[in-house]
CSV table of C-alpha atoms in Angstrom, one decimal:
chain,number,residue,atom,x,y,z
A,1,UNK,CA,0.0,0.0,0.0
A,2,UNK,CA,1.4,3.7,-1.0
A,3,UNK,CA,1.9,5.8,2.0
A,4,UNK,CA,-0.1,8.8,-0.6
A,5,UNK,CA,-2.8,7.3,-2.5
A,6,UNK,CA,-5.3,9.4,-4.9
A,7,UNK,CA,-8.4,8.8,-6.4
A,8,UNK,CA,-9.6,8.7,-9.2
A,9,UNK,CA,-6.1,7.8,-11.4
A,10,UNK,CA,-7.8,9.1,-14.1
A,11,UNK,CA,-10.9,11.4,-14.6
A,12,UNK,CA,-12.5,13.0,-17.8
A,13,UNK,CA,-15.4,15.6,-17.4
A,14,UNK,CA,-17.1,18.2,-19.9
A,15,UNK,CA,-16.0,21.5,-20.0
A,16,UNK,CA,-18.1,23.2,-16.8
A,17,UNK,CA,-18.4,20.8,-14.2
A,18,UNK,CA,-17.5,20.4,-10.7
A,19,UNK,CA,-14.7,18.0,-10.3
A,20,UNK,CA,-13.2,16.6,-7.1
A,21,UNK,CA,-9.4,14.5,-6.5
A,22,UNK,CA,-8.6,13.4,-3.8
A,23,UNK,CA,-5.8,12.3,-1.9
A,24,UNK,CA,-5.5,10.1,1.3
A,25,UNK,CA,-2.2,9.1,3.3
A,26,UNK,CA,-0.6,6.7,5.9
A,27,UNK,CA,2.0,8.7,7.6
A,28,UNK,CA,2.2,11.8,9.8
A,29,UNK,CA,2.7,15.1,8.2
A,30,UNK,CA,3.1,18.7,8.6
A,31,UNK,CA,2.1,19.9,5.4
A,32,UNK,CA,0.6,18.9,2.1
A,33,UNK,CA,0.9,20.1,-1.5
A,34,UNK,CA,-1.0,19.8,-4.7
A,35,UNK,CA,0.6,20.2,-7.9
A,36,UNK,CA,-0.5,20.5,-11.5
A,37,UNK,CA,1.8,18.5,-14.0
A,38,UNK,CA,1.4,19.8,-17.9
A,39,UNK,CA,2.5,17.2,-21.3
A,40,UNK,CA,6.4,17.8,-21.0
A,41,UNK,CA,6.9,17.7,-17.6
A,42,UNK,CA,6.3,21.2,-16.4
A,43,UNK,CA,4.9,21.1,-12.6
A,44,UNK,CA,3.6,23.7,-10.6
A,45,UNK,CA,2.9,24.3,-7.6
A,46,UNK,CA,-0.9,25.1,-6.8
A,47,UNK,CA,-1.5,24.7,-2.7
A,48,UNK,CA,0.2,24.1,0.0
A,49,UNK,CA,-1.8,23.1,3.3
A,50,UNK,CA,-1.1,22.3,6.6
A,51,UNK,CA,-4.9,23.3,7.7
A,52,UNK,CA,-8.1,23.9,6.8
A,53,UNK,CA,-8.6,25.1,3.8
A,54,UNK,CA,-7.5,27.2,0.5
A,55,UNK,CA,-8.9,29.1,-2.6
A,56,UNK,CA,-7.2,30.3,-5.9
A,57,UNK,CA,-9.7,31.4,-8.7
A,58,UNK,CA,-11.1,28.2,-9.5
A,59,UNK,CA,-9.2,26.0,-7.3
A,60,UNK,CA,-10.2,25.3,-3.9
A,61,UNK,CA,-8.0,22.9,-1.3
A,62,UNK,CA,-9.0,21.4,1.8
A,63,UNK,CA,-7.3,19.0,4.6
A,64,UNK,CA,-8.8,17.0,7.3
A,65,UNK,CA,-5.8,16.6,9.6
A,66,UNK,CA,-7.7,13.8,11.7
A,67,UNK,CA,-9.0,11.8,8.6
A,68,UNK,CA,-5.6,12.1,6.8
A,69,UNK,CA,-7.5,13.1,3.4
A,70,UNK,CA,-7.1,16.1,1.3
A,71,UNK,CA,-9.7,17.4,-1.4
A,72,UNK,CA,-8.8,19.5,-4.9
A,73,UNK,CA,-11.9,21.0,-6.2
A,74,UNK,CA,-12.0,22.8,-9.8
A,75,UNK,CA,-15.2,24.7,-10.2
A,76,UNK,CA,-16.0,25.3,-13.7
A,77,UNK,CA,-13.7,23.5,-15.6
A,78,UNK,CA,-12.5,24.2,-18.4
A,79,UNK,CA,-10.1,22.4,-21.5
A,80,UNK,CA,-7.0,23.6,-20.2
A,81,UNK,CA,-7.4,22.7,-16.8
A,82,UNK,CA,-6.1,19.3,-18.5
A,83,UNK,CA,-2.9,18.4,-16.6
A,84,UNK,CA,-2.0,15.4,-13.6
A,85,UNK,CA,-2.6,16.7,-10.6
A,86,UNK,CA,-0.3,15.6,-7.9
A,87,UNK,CA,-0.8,15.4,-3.8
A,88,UNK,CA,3.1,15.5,-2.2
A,89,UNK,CA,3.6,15.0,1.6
A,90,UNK,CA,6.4,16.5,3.8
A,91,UNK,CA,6.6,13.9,6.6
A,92,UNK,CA,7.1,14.3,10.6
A,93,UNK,CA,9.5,11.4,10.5
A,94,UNK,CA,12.9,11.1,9.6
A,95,UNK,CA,15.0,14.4,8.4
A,96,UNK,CA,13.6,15.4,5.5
A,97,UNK,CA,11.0,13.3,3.3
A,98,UNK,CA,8.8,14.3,0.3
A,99,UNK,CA,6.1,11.9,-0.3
A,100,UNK,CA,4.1,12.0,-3.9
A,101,UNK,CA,1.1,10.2,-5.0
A,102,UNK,CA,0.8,8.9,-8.5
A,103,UNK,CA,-1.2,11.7,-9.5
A,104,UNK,CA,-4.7,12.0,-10.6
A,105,UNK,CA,-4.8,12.7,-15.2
A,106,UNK,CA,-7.6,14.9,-15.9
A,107,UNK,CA,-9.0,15.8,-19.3
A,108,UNK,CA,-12.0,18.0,-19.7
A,109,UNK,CA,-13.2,18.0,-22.7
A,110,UNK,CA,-15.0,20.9,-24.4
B,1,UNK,CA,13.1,36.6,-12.9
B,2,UNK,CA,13.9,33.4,-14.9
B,3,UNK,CA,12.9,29.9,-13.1
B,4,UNK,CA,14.5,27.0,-12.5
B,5,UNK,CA,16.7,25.7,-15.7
B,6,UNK,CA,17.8,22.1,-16.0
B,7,UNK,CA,19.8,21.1,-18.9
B,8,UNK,CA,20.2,18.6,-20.8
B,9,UNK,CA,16.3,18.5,-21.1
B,10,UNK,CA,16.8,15.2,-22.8
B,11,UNK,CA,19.4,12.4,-23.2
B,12,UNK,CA,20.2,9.2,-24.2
B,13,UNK,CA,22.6,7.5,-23.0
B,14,UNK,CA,24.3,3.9,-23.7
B,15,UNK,CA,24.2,1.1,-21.1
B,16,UNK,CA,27.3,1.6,-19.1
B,17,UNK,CA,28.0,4.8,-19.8
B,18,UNK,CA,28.1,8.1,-17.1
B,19,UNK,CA,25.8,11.0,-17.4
B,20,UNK,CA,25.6,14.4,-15.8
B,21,UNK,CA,22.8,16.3,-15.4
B,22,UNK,CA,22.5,20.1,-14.1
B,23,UNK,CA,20.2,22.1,-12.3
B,24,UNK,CA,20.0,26.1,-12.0
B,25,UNK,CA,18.2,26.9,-9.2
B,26,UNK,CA,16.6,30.5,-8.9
B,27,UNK,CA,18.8,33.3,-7.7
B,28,UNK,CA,19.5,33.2,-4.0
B,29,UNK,CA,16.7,29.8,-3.1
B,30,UNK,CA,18.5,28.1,-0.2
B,31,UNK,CA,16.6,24.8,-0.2
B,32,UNK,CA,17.3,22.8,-3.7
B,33,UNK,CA,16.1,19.5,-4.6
B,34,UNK,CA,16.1,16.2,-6.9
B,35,UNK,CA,13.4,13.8,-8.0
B,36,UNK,CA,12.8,11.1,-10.4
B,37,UNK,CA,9.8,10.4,-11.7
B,38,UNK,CA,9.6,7.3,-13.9
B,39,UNK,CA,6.9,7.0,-16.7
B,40,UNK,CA,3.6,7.4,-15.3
B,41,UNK,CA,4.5,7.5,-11.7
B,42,UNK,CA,4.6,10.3,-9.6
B,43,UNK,CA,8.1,12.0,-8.8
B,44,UNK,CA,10.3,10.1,-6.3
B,45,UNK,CA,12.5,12.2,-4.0
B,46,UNK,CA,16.1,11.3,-4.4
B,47,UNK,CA,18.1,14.5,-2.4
B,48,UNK,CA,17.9,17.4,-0.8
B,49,UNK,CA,20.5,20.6,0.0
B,50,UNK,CA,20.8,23.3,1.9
B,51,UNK,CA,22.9,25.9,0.4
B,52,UNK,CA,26.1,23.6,-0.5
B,53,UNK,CA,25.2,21.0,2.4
B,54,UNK,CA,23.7,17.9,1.3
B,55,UNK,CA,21.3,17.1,4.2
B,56,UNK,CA,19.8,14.4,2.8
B,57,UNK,CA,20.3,11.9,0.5
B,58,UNK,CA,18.4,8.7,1.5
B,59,UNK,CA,16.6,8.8,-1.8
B,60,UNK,CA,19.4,8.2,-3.9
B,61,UNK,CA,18.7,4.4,-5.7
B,62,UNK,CA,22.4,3.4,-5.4
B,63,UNK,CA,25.5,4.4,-5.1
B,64,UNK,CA,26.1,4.9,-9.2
B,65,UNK,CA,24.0,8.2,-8.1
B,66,UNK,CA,26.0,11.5,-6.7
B,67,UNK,CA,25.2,14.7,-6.6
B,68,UNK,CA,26.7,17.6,-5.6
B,69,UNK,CA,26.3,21.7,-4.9
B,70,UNK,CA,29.6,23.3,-4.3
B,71,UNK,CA,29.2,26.8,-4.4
B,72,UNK,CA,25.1,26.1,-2.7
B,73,UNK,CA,23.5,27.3,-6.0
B,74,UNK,CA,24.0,25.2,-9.5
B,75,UNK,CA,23.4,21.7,-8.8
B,76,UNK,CA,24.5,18.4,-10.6
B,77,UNK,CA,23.3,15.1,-10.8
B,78,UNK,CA,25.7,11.9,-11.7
B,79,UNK,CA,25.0,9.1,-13.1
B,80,UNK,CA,27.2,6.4,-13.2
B,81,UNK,CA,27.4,3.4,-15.6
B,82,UNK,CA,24.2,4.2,-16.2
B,83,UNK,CA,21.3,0.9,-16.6
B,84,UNK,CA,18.1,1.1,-18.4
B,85,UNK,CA,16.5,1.3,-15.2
B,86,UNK,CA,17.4,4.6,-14.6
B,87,UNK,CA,15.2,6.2,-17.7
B,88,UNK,CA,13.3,8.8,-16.3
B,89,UNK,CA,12.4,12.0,-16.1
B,90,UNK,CA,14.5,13.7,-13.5
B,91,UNK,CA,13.3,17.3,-11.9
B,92,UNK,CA,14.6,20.0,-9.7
B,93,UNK,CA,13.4,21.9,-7.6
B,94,UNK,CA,14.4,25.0,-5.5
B,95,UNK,CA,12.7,27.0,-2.6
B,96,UNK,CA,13.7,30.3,-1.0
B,97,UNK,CA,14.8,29.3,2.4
B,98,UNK,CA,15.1,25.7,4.3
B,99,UNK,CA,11.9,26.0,6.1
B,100,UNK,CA,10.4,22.8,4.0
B,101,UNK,CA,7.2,22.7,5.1
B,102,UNK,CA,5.8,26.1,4.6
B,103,UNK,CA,7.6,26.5,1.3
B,104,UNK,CA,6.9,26.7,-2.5
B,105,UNK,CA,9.4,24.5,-4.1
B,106,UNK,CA,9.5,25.7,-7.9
B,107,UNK,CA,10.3,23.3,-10.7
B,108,UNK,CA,12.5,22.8,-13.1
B,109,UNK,CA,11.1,21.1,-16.7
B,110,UNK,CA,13.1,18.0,-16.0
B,111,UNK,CA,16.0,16.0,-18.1
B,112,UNK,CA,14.4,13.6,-19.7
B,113,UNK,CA,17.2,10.5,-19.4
B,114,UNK,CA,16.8,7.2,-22.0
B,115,UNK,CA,19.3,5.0,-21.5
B,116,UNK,CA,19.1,2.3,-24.2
Protein backbone atom coordinates (compact mmCIF):
# COMPACT_ATOMS: atom_id res chain seq x y z
CA UNK A 1 0.00 0.00 0.00
CA UNK A 2 1.38 3.66 -0.98
CA UNK A 3 1.85 5.77 1.96
CA UNK A 4 -0.07 8.83 -0.59
CA UNK A 5 -2.84 7.35 -2.54
CA UNK A 6 -5.27 9.42 -4.87
CA UNK A 7 -8.38 8.82 -6.41
CA UNK A 8 -9.60 8.66 -9.21
CA UNK A 9 -6.07 7.79 -11.43
CA UNK A 10 -7.75 9.07 -14.07
CA UNK A 11 -10.86 11.41 -14.62
CA UNK A 12 -12.49 13.01 -17.81
CA UNK A 13 -15.36 15.60 -17.41
CA UNK A 14 -17.11 18.19 -19.89
CA UNK A 15 -16.04 21.55 -19.99
CA UNK A 16 -18.13 23.22 -16.80
CA UNK A 17 -18.40 20.79 -14.25
CA UNK A 18 -17.51 20.39 -10.67
CA UNK A 19 -14.73 18.01 -10.29
CA UNK A 20 -13.15 16.57 -7.06
CA UNK A 21 -9.43 14.53 -6.49
CA UNK A 22 -8.61 13.45 -3.78
CA UNK A 23 -5.84 12.25 -1.88
CA UNK A 24 -5.52 10.06 1.32
CA UNK A 25 -2.19 9.11 3.26
CA UNK A 26 -0.59 6.75 5.91
CA UNK A 27 1.97 8.70 7.61
CA UNK A 28 2.18 11.76 9.81
CA UNK A 29 2.75 15.06 8.24
CA UNK A 30 3.06 18.73 8.63
CA UNK A 31 2.13 19.87 5.42
CA UNK A 32 0.60 18.90 2.08
CA UNK A 33 0.94 20.08 -1.50
CA UNK A 34 -0.96 19.78 -4.66
CA UNK A 35 0.64 20.22 -7.90
CA UNK A 36 -0.54 20.52 -11.54
CA UNK A 37 1.81 18.51 -14.00
CA UNK A 38 1.35 19.76 -17.89
CA UNK A 39 2.51 17.25 -21.30
CA UNK A 40 6.35 17.83 -20.97
CA UNK A 41 6.91 17.70 -17.61
CA UNK A 42 6.35 21.22 -16.42
CA UNK A 43 4.93 21.15 -12.61
CA UNK A 44 3.59 23.67 -10.58
CA UNK A 45 2.89 24.32 -7.58
CA UNK A 46 -0.90 25.12 -6.79
CA UNK A 47 -1.47 24.71 -2.73
CA UNK A 48 0.20 24.11 0.00
CA UNK A 49 -1.83 23.12 3.34
CA UNK A 50 -1.09 22.25 6.56
CA UNK A 51 -4.90 23.27 7.73
CA UNK A 52 -8.10 23.85 6.82
CA UNK A 53 -8.57 25.10 3.78
CA UNK A 54 -7.48 27.20 0.50
CA UNK A 55 -8.94 29.15 -2.58
CA UNK A 56 -7.17 30.27 -5.88
CA UNK A 57 -9.66 31.41 -8.67
CA UNK A 58 -11.11 28.15 -9.46
CA UNK A 59 -9.17 26.00 -7.27
CA UNK A 60 -10.20 25.34 -3.85
CA UNK A 61 -7.97 22.88 -1.29
CA UNK A 62 -9.05 21.39 1.76
CA UNK A 63 -7.26 18.99 4.57
CA UNK A 64 -8.75 16.96 7.26
CA UNK A 65 -5.82 16.59 9.57
CA UNK A 66 -7.74 13.80 11.69
CA UNK A 67 -9.01 11.85 8.63
CA UNK A 68 -5.64 12.07 6.79
CA UNK A 69 -7.54 13.12 3.39
CA UNK A 70 -7.14 16.12 1.30
CA UNK A 71 -9.74 17.39 -1.39
CA UNK A 72 -8.82 19.54 -4.87
CA UNK A 73 -11.87 21.03 -6.24
CA UNK A 74 -12.01 22.80 -9.80
CA UNK A 75 -15.20 24.69 -10.22
CA UNK A 76 -15.99 25.32 -13.66
CA UNK A 77 -13.74 23.50 -15.56
CA UNK A 78 -12.53 24.17 -18.42
CA UNK A 79 -10.14 22.37 -21.45
CA UNK A 80 -7.03 23.63 -20.18
CA UNK A 81 -7.42 22.71 -16.79
CA UNK A 82 -6.14 19.26 -18.52
CA UNK A 83 -2.88 18.36 -16.63
CA UNK A 84 -1.99 15.43 -13.57
CA UNK A 85 -2.63 16.74 -10.57
CA UNK A 86 -0.25 15.61 -7.87
CA UNK A 87 -0.79 15.36 -3.84
CA UNK A 88 3.11 15.55 -2.15
CA UNK A 89 3.59 15.02 1.58
CA UNK A 90 6.44 16.52 3.76
CA UNK A 91 6.55 13.87 6.62
CA UNK A 92 7.07 14.26 10.62
CA UNK A 93 9.47 11.40 10.50
CA UNK A 94 12.92 11.09 9.58
CA UNK A 95 15.05 14.36 8.41
CA UNK A 96 13.57 15.45 5.49
CA UNK A 97 10.95 13.26 3.30
CA UNK A 98 8.79 14.25 0.32
CA UNK A 99 6.06 11.92 -0.29
CA UNK A 100 4.14 12.04 -3.90
CA UNK A 101 1.11 10.19 -4.97
CA UNK A 102 0.81 8.88 -8.54
CA UNK A 103 -1.21 11.72 -9.53
CA UNK A 104 -4.66 12.02 -10.62
CA UNK A 105 -4.85 12.73 -15.16
CA UNK A 106 -7.62 14.87 -15.90
CA UNK A 107 -9.02 15.77 -19.29
CA UNK A 108 -11.96 17.96 -19.74
CA UNK A 109 -13.21 17.96 -22.69
CA UNK A 110 -15.00 20.92 -24.42
CA UNK B 1 13.13 36.56 -12.95
CA UNK B 2 13.87 33.45 -14.90
CA UNK B 3 12.86 29.86 -13.15
CA UNK B 4 14.49 26.97 -12.47
CA UNK B 5 16.68 25.74 -15.71
CA UNK B 6 17.79 22.09 -15.99
CA UNK B 7 19.81 21.07 -18.94
CA UNK B 8 20.21 18.61 -20.83
CA UNK B 9 16.28 18.52 -21.12
CA UNK B 10 16.76 15.20 -22.75
CA UNK B 11 19.39 12.44 -23.18
CA UNK B 12 20.25 9.21 -24.19
CA UNK B 13 22.64 7.53 -23.03
CA UNK B 14 24.31 3.88 -23.72
CA UNK B 15 24.21 1.08 -21.07
CA UNK B 16 27.32 1.63 -19.09
CA UNK B 17 28.01 4.78 -19.76
CA UNK B 18 28.11 8.11 -17.08
CA UNK B 19 25.80 11.01 -17.43
CA UNK B 20 25.61 14.44 -15.79
CA UNK B 21 22.83 16.34 -15.41
CA UNK B 22 22.51 20.10 -14.12
CA UNK B 23 20.16 22.12 -12.30
CA UNK B 24 20.01 26.10 -12.01
CA UNK B 25 18.23 26.92 -9.22
CA UNK B 26 16.63 30.49 -8.93
CA UNK B 27 18.84 33.30 -7.65
CA UNK B 28 19.49 33.16 -3.96
CA UNK B 29 16.73 29.84 -3.08
CA UNK B 30 18.51 28.15 -0.18
CA UNK B 31 16.63 24.85 -0.23
CA UNK B 32 17.35 22.80 -3.72
CA UNK B 33 16.11 19.52 -4.62
CA UNK B 34 16.09 16.23 -6.94
CA UNK B 35 13.42 13.82 -8.00
CA UNK B 36 12.79 11.06 -10.38
CA UNK B 37 9.79 10.44 -11.70
CA UNK B 38 9.64 7.34 -13.94
CA UNK B 39 6.86 7.05 -16.74
CA UNK B 40 3.56 7.40 -15.29
CA UNK B 41 4.52 7.52 -11.68
CA UNK B 42 4.58 10.26 -9.61
CA UNK B 43 8.06 12.05 -8.79
CA UNK B 44 10.26 10.05 -6.25
CA UNK B 45 12.53 12.17 -3.97
CA UNK B 46 16.15 11.30 -4.39
CA UNK B 47 18.06 14.49 -2.39
CA UNK B 48 17.90 17.39 -0.83
CA UNK B 49 20.48 20.56 -0.01
CA UNK B 50 20.77 23.34 1.91
CA UNK B 51 22.93 25.86 0.36
CA UNK B 52 26.13 23.61 -0.52
CA UNK B 53 25.24 20.95 2.41
CA UNK B 54 23.70 17.86 1.28
CA UNK B 55 21.29 17.08 4.22
CA UNK B 56 19.82 14.42 2.84
CA UNK B 57 20.26 11.88 0.46
CA UNK B 58 18.36 8.70 1.51
CA UNK B 59 16.56 8.84 -1.84
CA UNK B 60 19.44 8.19 -3.93
CA UNK B 61 18.67 4.37 -5.70
CA UNK B 62 22.37 3.36 -5.41
CA UNK B 63 25.54 4.42 -5.05
CA UNK B 64 26.10 4.90 -9.17
CA UNK B 65 23.95 8.24 -8.13
CA UNK B 66 26.00 11.45 -6.66
CA UNK B 67 25.19 14.75 -6.56
CA UNK B 68 26.74 17.58 -5.62
CA UNK B 69 26.26 21.72 -4.92
CA UNK B 70 29.57 23.27 -4.28
CA UNK B 71 29.19 26.79 -4.37
CA UNK B 72 25.06 26.13 -2.75
CA UNK B 73 23.54 27.31 -6.02
CA UNK B 74 23.96 25.25 -9.54
CA UNK B 75 23.43 21.71 -8.79
CA UNK B 76 24.54 18.45 -10.58
CA UNK B 77 23.32 15.11 -10.76
CA UNK B 78 25.71 11.89 -11.68
CA UNK B 79 24.97 9.07 -13.11
CA UNK B 80 27.25 6.37 -13.24
CA UNK B 81 27.43 3.43 -15.57
CA UNK B 82 24.22 4.21 -16.23
CA UNK B 83 21.28 0.86 -16.62
CA UNK B 84 18.06 1.08 -18.43
CA UNK B 85 16.54 1.26 -15.20
CA UNK B 86 17.45 4.57 -14.56
CA UNK B 87 15.17 6.19 -17.68
CA UNK B 88 13.27 8.76 -16.30
CA UNK B 89 12.42 12.03 -16.06
CA UNK B 90 14.52 13.67 -13.51
CA UNK B 91 13.33 17.25 -11.87
CA UNK B 92 14.64 20.04 -9.66
CA UNK B 93 13.39 21.91 -7.59
CA UNK B 94 14.42 25.04 -5.53
CA UNK B 95 12.74 27.05 -2.59
CA UNK B 96 13.75 30.27 -1.02
CA UNK B 97 14.81 29.27 2.41
CA UNK B 98 15.12 25.74 4.34
CA UNK B 99 11.91 25.98 6.13
CA UNK B 100 10.43 22.81 4.02
CA UNK B 101 7.20 22.68 5.10
CA UNK B 102 5.81 26.12 4.57
CA UNK B 103 7.63 26.53 1.35
CA UNK B 104 6.94 26.67 -2.47
CA UNK B 105 9.42 24.54 -4.10
CA UNK B 106 9.51 25.72 -7.88
CA UNK B 107 10.31 23.28 -10.72
CA UNK B 108 12.50 22.82 -13.12
CA UNK B 109 11.09 21.11 -16.68
CA UNK B 110 13.05 18.02 -16.05
CA UNK B 111 15.99 16.05 -18.09
CA UNK B 112 14.35 13.60 -19.68
CA UNK B 113 17.24 10.48 -19.36
CA UNK B 114 16.75 7.17 -21.99
CA UNK B 115 19.33 4.97 -21.46
CA UNK B 116 19.14 2.34 -24.21
Amino acid sequence: KNEVEQSPQNLTAQEGEFITINCSYSVGISALHWLQQHPGGGIVSLFMLSSGKKKHGRLIATINIQEKHSSLHITASHPRDSAVYICAVVTTSGTYKYIFGTGTRLKVLA
Amino acid sequence: GAGVSQSPRYKVAKRGQDVALRCDPISGHVSLFWYQQALGQGPEFLTYFQNEAQLDKSGLPSDRFFAERPEGSVSTLKIQRTQQEDSAVYLCASSLRGTLQQETQYFGPGTRLLVL
